[in-house]
């Protein structure tokens, strides 16, 4: 990461805290690593992103329904899904700094450096060899690869490494009221399994016919080792997942379909296409026959925000085996029973939140009316997602202006989130609204009393115009409501 990128990332983190978007968890106790709390504007923005996803995936699609499964699940779920045996990351510790790294991240970081120095071929050969060794789980040779390339720890700057070991990422806890009879259960590391175990319940009760999908949003937990990139990689995070159940043999076309659909969803927010790219997986997870990431150019580089996975019939077959319950579907069109194949779209809500902040955060130099220069920090959040849609600002605290402002707010607040403020100059109030991404500010002044007009000011262009107060509610309803 260049220092300008790093500065931008640090500025976003500081801004998120200063304006009540994201706080370190339990900060008065010095925080908890890789766990964060969302403040008043953050929780609004997060909710709006969740709603935007939910609406586009369920309300606007007749063949997708939603569920809300519990975080705790029967422990056999995770045996069947492969998480108990396979949800491991190979890790390596630096003996001098005691810092632990995920092996693939350590080698990828080194490859990035090689690329930055113009050694693309060496970097690509290294990555290809790493992937092949990871696939074979040949950890002795992987360790040798790290030693041969003299890859150093970023803290101690030495290559004094331990052997590579596996580390399971699931958090466990105990369930059961009688001491000694407790059973180990896991905090779910993904929401997908809650969908698979409910496949037949949902299909039957909603009378869904293949192809159809089940969507869910909710918390997931992973004991991430490398967790120092703000809300990019958290130990407690939220996923928005959809499993699309299809006839075996049709997975290639549905995979392509969902790849395009999900990219369209991202672009529908008005974010430029150049900031996105697809990254096809060469090393596939044990359950997948094709997989790709939708990557976004964060200030920390192009990184995954969403995964599209062709999961075959792996999960349902495993649950059928472990539960001894039939999980087949009868397809009346072709008169056949089969276990459906699945295409999954899985996006991290917190990562999407970081994406929106990264896209929106702008430090601008502006020229004032008198020709002097000024600066502002503005969040150009897509209107549909903005935490507050309208700020109503009486020019002064008297002469009946606050009362008019209150009437306008009372009319608008059932439809969208409004904010009232009467303190400080109008200029200062505009800046505060820019900083939280409010797309519209309305100023009530003495002229309002005479002819019922107000000044509306647009966040992105800073243009102002006079419009009738009676137009505000409809104008905003049309442009900001999901
Ligand atoms: P990564 O390679 O970054 O660890 P992953 O491939 O393990 O991610 P998936 O299991 O495919 O991720 O999860 C789907 C989505 O959930 C990811 O695209 C990401 O947006 C989100 N996600 C996964 N792990 C985390 C995390 N620790 N913190 C925040 N979001 C996460």
PDB file of C-alpha atoms in Angstrom, residues 42 48 313 420:
ATOM      1  CA  UNK A  42     -23.226   3.809  10.951  1.00  0.00           C
ATOM      2  CA  UNK A  48     -29.917   0.827   4.425  1.00  0.00           C
ATOM      3  CA  UNK A 313     -24.932 -30.741  -4.399  1.00  0.00           C
ATOM      4  CA  UNK A 420     -33.027  19.323  12.568  1.00  0.00           C
TER       5      UNK A 420
END
